Tab-separated table of C-alpha atoms in Angstrom:
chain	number	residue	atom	x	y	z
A	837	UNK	CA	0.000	0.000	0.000
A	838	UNK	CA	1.220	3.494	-0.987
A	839	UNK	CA	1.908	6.087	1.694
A	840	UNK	CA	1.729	10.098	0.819
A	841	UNK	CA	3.957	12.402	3.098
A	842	UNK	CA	2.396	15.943	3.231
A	843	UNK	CA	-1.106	16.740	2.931
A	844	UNK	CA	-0.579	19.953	1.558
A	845	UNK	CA	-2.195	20.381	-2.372
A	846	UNK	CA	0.035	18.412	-4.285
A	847	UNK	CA	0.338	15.406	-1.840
A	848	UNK	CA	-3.711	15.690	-1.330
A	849	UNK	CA	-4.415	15.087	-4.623
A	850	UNK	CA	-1.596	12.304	-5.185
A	851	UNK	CA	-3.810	10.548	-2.186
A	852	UNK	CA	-6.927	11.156	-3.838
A	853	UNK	CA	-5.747	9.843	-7.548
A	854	UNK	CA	-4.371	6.894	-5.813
A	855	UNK	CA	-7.322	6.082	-3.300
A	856	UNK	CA	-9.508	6.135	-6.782
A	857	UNK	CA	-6.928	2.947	-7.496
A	858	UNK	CA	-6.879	1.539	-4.328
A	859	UNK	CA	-5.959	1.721	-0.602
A	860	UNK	CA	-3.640	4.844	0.046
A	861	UNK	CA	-2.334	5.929	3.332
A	862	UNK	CA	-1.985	10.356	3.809
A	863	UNK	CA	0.291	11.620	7.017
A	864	UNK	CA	-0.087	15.235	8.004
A	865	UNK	CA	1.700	16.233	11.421
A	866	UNK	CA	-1.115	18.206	12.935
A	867	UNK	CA	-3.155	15.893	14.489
A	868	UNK	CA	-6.356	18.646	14.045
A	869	UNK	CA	-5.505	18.583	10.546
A	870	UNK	CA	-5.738	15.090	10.249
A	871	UNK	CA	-9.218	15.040	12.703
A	872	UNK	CA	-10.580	17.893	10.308
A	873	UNK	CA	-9.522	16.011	6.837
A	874	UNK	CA	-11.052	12.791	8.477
A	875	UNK	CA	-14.468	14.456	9.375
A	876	UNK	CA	-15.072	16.449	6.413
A	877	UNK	CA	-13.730	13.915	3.857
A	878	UNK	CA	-11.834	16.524	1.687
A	879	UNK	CA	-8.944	18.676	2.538
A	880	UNK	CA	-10.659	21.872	2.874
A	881	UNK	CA	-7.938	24.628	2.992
A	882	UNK	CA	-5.857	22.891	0.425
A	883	UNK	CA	-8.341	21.354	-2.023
A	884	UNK	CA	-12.078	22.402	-1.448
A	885	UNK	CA	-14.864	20.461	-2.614
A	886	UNK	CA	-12.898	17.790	-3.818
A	887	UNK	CA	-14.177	14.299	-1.772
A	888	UNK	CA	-11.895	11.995	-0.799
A	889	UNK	CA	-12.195	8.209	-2.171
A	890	UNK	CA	-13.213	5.926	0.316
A	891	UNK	CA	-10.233	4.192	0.169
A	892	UNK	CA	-7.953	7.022	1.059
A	893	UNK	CA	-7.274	6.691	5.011
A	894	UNK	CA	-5.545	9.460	7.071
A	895	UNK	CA	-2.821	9.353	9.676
A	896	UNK	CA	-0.737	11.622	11.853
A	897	UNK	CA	1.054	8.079	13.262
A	898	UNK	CA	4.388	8.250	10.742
A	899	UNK	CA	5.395	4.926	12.405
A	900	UNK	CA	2.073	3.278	11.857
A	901	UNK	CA	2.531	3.341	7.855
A	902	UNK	CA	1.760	0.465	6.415
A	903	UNK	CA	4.184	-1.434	4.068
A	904	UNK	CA	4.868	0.110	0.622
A	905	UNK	CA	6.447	2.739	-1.079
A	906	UNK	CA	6.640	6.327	0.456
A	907	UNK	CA	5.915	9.190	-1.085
A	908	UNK	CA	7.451	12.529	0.020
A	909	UNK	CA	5.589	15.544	-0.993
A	910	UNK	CA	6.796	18.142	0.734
A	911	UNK	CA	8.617	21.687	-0.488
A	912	UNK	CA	12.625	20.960	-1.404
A	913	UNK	CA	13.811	22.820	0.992
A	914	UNK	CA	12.093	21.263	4.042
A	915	UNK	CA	12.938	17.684	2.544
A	916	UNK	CA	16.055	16.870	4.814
A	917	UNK	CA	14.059	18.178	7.835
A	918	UNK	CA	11.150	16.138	6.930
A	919	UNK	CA	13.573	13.080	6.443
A	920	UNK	CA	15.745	13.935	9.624
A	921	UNK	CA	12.131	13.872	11.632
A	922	UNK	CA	10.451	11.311	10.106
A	923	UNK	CA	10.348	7.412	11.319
A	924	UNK	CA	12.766	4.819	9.820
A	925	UNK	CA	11.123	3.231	6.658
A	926	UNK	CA	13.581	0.613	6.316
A	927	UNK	CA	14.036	-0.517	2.773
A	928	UNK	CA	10.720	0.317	1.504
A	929	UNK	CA	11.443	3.201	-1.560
A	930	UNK	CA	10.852	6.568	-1.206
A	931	UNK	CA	9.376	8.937	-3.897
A	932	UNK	CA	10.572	12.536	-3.745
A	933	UNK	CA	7.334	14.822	-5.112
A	934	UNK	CA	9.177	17.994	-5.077
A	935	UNK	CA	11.426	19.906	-7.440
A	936	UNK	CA	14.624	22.126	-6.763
A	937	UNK	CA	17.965	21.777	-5.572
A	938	UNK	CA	18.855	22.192	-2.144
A	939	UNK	CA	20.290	25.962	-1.358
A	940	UNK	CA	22.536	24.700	1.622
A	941	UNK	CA	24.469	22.181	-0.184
A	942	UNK	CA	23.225	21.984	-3.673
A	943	UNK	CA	21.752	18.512	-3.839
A	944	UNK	CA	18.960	17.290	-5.977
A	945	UNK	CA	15.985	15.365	-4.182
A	946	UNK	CA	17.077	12.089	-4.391
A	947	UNK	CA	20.586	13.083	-3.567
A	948	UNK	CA	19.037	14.060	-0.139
A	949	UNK	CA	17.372	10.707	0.037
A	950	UNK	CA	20.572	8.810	-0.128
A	951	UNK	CA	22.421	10.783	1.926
A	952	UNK	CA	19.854	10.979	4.941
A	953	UNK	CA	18.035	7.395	4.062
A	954	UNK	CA	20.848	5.528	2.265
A	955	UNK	CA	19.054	1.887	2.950
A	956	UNK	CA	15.927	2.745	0.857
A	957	UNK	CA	15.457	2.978	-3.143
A	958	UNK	CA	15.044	6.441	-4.211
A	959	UNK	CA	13.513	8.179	-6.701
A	960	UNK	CA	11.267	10.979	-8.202
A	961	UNK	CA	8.140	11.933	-9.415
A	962	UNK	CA	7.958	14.475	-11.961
A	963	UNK	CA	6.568	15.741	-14.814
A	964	UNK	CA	3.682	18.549	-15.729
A	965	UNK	CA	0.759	18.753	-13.345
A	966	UNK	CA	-1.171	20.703	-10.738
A	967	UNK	CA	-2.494	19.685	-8.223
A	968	UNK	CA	-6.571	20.764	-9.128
A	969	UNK	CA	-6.303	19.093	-12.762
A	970	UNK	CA	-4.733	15.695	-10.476
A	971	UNK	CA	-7.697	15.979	-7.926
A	972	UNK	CA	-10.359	16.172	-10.505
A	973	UNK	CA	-9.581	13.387	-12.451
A	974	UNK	CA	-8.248	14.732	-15.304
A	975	UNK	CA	-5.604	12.950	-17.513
A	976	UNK	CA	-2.370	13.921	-16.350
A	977	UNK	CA	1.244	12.111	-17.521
A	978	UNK	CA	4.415	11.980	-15.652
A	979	UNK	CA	8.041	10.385	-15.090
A	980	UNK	CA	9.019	8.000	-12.498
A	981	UNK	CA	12.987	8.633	-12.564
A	982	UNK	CA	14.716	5.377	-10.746
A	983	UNK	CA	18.650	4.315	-10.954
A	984	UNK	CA	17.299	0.950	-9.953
A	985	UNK	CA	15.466	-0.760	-12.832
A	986	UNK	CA	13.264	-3.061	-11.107
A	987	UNK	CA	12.113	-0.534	-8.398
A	988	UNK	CA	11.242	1.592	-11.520
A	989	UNK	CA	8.899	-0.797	-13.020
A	990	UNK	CA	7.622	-2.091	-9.500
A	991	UNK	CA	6.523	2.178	-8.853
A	992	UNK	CA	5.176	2.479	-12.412
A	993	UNK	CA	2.971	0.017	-11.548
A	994	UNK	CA	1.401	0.810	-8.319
A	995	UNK	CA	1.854	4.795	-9.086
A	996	UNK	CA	-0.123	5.062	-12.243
A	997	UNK	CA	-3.895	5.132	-11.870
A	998	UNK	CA	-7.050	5.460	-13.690
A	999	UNK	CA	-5.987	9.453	-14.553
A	1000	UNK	CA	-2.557	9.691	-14.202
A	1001	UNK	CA	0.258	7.891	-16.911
A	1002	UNK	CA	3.424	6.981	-15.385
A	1003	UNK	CA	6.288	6.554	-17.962
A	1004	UNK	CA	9.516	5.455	-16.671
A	1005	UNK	CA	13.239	6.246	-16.751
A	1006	UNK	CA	17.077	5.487	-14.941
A	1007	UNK	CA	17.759	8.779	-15.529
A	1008	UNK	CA	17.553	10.268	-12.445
A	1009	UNK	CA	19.921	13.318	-13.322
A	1010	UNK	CA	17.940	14.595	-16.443
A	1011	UNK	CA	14.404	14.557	-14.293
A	1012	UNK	CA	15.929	16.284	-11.440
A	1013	UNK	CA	17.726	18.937	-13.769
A	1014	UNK	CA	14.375	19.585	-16.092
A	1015	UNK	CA	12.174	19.820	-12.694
A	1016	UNK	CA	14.128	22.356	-11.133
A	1017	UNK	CA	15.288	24.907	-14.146
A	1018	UNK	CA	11.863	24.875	-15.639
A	1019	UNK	CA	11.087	26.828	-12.039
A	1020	UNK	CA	13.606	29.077	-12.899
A	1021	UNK	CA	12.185	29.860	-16.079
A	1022	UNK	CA	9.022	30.106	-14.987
A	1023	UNK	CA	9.692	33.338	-13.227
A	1024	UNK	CA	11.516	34.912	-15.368
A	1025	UNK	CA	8.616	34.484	-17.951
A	1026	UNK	CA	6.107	35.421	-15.179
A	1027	UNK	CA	8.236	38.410	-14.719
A	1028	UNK	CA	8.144	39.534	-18.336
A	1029	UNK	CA	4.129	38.883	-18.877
A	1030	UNK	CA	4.194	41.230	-15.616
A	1031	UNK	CA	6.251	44.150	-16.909
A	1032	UNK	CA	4.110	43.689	-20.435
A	1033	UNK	CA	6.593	42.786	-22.849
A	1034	UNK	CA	4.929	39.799	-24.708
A	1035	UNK	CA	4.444	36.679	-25.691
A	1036	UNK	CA	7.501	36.329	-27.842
A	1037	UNK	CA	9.718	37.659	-25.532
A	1038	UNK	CA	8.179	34.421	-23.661
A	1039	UNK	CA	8.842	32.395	-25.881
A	1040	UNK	CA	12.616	33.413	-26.169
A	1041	UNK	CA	12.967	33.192	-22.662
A	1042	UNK	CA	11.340	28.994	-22.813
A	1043	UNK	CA	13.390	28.774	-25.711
A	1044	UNK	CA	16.802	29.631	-23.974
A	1045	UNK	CA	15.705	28.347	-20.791
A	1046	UNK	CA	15.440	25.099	-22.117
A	1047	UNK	CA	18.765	25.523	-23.718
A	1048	UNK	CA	20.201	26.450	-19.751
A	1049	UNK	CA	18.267	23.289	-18.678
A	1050	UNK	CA	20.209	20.547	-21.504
A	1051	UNK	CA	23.334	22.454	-20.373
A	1052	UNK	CA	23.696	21.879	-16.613
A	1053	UNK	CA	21.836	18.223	-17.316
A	1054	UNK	CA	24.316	16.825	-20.421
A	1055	UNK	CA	27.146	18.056	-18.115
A	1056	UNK	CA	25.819	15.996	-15.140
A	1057	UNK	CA	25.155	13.002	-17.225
A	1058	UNK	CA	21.965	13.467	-18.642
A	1059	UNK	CA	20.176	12.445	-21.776
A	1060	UNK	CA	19.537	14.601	-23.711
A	1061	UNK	CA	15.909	12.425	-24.293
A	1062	UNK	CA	14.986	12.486	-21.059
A	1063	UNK	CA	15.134	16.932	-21.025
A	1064	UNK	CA	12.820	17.120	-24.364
A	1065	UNK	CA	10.164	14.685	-22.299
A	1066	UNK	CA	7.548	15.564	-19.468
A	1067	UNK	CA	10.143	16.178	-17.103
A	1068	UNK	CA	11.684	18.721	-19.230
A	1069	UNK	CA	10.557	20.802	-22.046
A	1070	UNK	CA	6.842	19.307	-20.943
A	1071	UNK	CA	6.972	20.599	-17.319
A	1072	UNK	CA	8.448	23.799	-18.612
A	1073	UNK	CA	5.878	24.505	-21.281
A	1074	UNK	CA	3.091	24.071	-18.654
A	1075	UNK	CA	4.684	26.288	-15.634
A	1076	UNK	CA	5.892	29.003	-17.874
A	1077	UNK	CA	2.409	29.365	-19.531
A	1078	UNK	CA	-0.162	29.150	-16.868
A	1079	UNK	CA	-1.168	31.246	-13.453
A	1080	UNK	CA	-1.807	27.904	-12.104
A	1081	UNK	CA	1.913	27.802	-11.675
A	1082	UNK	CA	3.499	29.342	-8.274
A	1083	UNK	CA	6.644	30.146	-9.864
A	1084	UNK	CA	5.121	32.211	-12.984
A	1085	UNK	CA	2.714	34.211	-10.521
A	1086	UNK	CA	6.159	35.109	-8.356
A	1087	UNK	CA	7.250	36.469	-11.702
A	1088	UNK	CA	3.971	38.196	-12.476
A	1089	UNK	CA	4.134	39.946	-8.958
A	1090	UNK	CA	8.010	40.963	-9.677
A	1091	UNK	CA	7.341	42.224	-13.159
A	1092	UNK	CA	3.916	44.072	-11.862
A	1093	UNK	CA	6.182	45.586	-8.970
A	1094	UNK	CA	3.527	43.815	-6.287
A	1095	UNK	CA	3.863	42.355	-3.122
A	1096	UNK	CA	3.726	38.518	-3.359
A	1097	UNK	CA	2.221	36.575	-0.646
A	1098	UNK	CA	5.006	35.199	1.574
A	1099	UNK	CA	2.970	32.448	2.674
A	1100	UNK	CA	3.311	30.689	-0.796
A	1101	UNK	CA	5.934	28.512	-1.480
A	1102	UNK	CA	7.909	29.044	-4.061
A	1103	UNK	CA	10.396	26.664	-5.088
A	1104	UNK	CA	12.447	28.298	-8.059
A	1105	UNK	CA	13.384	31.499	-6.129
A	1106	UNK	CA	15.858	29.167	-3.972
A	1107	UNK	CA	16.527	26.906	-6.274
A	1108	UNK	CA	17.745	29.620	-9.244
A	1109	UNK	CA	20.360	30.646	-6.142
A	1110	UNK	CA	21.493	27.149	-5.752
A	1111	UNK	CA	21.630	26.810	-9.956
A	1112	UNK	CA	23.515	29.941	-9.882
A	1113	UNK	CA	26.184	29.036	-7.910
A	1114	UNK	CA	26.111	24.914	-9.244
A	1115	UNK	CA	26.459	26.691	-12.551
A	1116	UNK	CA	29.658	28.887	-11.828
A	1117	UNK	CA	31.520	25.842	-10.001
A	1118	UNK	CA	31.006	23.818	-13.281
A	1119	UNK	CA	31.146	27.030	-15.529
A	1120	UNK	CA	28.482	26.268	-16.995
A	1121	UNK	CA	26.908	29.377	-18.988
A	1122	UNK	CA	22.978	30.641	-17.516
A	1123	UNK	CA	22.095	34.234	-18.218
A	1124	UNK	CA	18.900	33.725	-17.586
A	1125	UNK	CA	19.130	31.981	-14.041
A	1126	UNK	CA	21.677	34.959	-13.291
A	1127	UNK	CA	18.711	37.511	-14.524
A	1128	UNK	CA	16.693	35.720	-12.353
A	1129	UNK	CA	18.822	35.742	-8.958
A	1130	UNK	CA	19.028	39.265	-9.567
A	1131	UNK	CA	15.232	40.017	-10.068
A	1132	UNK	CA	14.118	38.333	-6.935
A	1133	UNK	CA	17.708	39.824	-4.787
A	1134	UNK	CA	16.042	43.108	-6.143
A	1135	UNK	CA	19.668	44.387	-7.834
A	1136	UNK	CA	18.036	44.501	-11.398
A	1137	UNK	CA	14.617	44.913	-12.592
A	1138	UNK	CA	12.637	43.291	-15.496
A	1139	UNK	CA	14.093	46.528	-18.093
A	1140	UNK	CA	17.354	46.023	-17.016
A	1141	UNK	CA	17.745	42.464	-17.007
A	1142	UNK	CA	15.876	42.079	-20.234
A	1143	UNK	CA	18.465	44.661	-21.713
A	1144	UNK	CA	21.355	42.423	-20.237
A	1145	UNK	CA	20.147	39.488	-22.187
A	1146	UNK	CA	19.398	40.749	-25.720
A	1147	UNK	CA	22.991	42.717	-25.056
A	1148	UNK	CA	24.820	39.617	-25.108
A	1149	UNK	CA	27.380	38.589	-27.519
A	1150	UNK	CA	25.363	37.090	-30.744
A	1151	UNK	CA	26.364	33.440	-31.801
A	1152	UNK	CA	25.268	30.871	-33.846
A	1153	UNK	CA	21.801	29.134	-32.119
């Protein structure tokens, strides 16, 4: 039986895909939570309106879990906390649901895995979907990323359900990569929809992202397959094209000059620091992260950096 870590949206409506499959187990830490969830049958603050499956139990008891796989939907940057607080799982694998890399030391998610967990199978979830569209039942596709073959096929299996397709890859490095840069890029087109200049200069910015994102992935191993799939250029062309997305409304707010709500998470404004300074160790070339760092540091603004990109030195594409 599957287990879902975090009953915020995203982990919600894993739980309520997968309860529509079968039996699926969802932790929160606040017991009240949990009581509230339990009573009302949806999760109300995160997902309203949207029942739960009968099959979909609750829990607040981490060590009470039944067997399975794990999965471990919370933000990137809490992940080692989560890990460092959560029970012993044994050898039972655990499914990162998050994208980024870590500020502090500039691992991916299933780098943090190994490190903090190093008995269990890791892997990732990834790919292009929001939460709502997952709740509701609509069709949704995404990548299972795995180093270990048979644990790949064994979570494609009891991952995909009635809604969502699970395709399936060993490379870990090239899901990871395409998950976290396509936040990146996400704000920076946010920010230029804000400051009104366009849906071409959108598209150059996708374009070029996606060109940052084959860069840092080929030199960490990639394939260059796995970035032109959902976890890459398909993830990217959803969260740099949609106010669903987190990351593009931080952008909006930055090129709008607006107050963002501090409350949201926001996974690409770390992570574009952490790509910023992965990128300069391996001198690896990212204008566009580097616009980025300095939009949300507040040293340049949407003019300026725009400027500084369509200044650059012109080459062959």
């Amino acid at each position: 039986m599957t287990s879902v870590i975090g009953a915020g949206a995203f982990g919600t409506a894993l739980a309520i895909s997968l309860g529509r499959a079968g039996a699926v187990t969802l932790w929160a830490r606040d017991a009240d939570q949990v009581a509230a969830m339990a009573q009302a049958r949806e999760n109300a603050a995160r997902l309203p309106g949207i029942a739960f499956p009968d099959a979909l139990a609750l829990s607040d008891d981490a060590t009470a879990l039944p067997d399975g796989p794990v999965l471990l939907s919370v933000p990137m940057q809490k992940l080692r906390d989560a890990l460092r607080d959560l029970p012993d799982f044994g050898t039972r694998p655990l499914v990162a649901c998050c994208k980024g890399i870590e500020l502090t030391t500039g691992q991916s998610p299933t780098q943090v895995i190994a490190e903090m967990r190093p008995d269990a199978p890791a892997a990732i979830l990834t790919g292009p979907s929001f939460a709502q569209d997952i709740a509701r039942g609509l069709p949704t596709a995404l990548t299972l990323a795995c180093a270990d073959e048979t644990t790949g096929k064994a979570l494609q299996q009891s991952l995909t359900t009635p809604n969502i397709r699970v395709y399936r890859t060993t490379d870990v490095p090239g899901a990871e990569i395409g998950g976290a840069v396509k936040n990146v890029m996400a704000i920076a087109c946010g920010a230029a929809i804000g400051a009104g200049l366009g849906d071409s200069a959108r598209a150059a910015l996708m374009t070029r992202g996606y060109a940052e994102m084959q860069r840092m992935a080929l030199a960490l191993g990639a394939q260059a397959d796995t970035l032109a799939g959902l976890s890459g250029f398909g993830d990217l062309a959803l969260t740099c094209t949609s106010d669903l997305s987190r990351n593009f409304r931080f952008g909006l707010s930055i090129g709008r000059g607006e107050a963002f709500d501090p409350s949201v998470t926001v996974e690409g404004a770390a992570t574009a620091r952490a790509l910023q300074a992965r990128a300069r160790k391996m001198q690896i070339d990212m204008p566009i992260t580097d616009a980025v760092v300095g939009l949300i540091d507040g040293n340049l603004d949407v003019g300026r950096a725009m400027a500084l990109l369509l200044s650059r030195p012109l080459k062959e594409e």
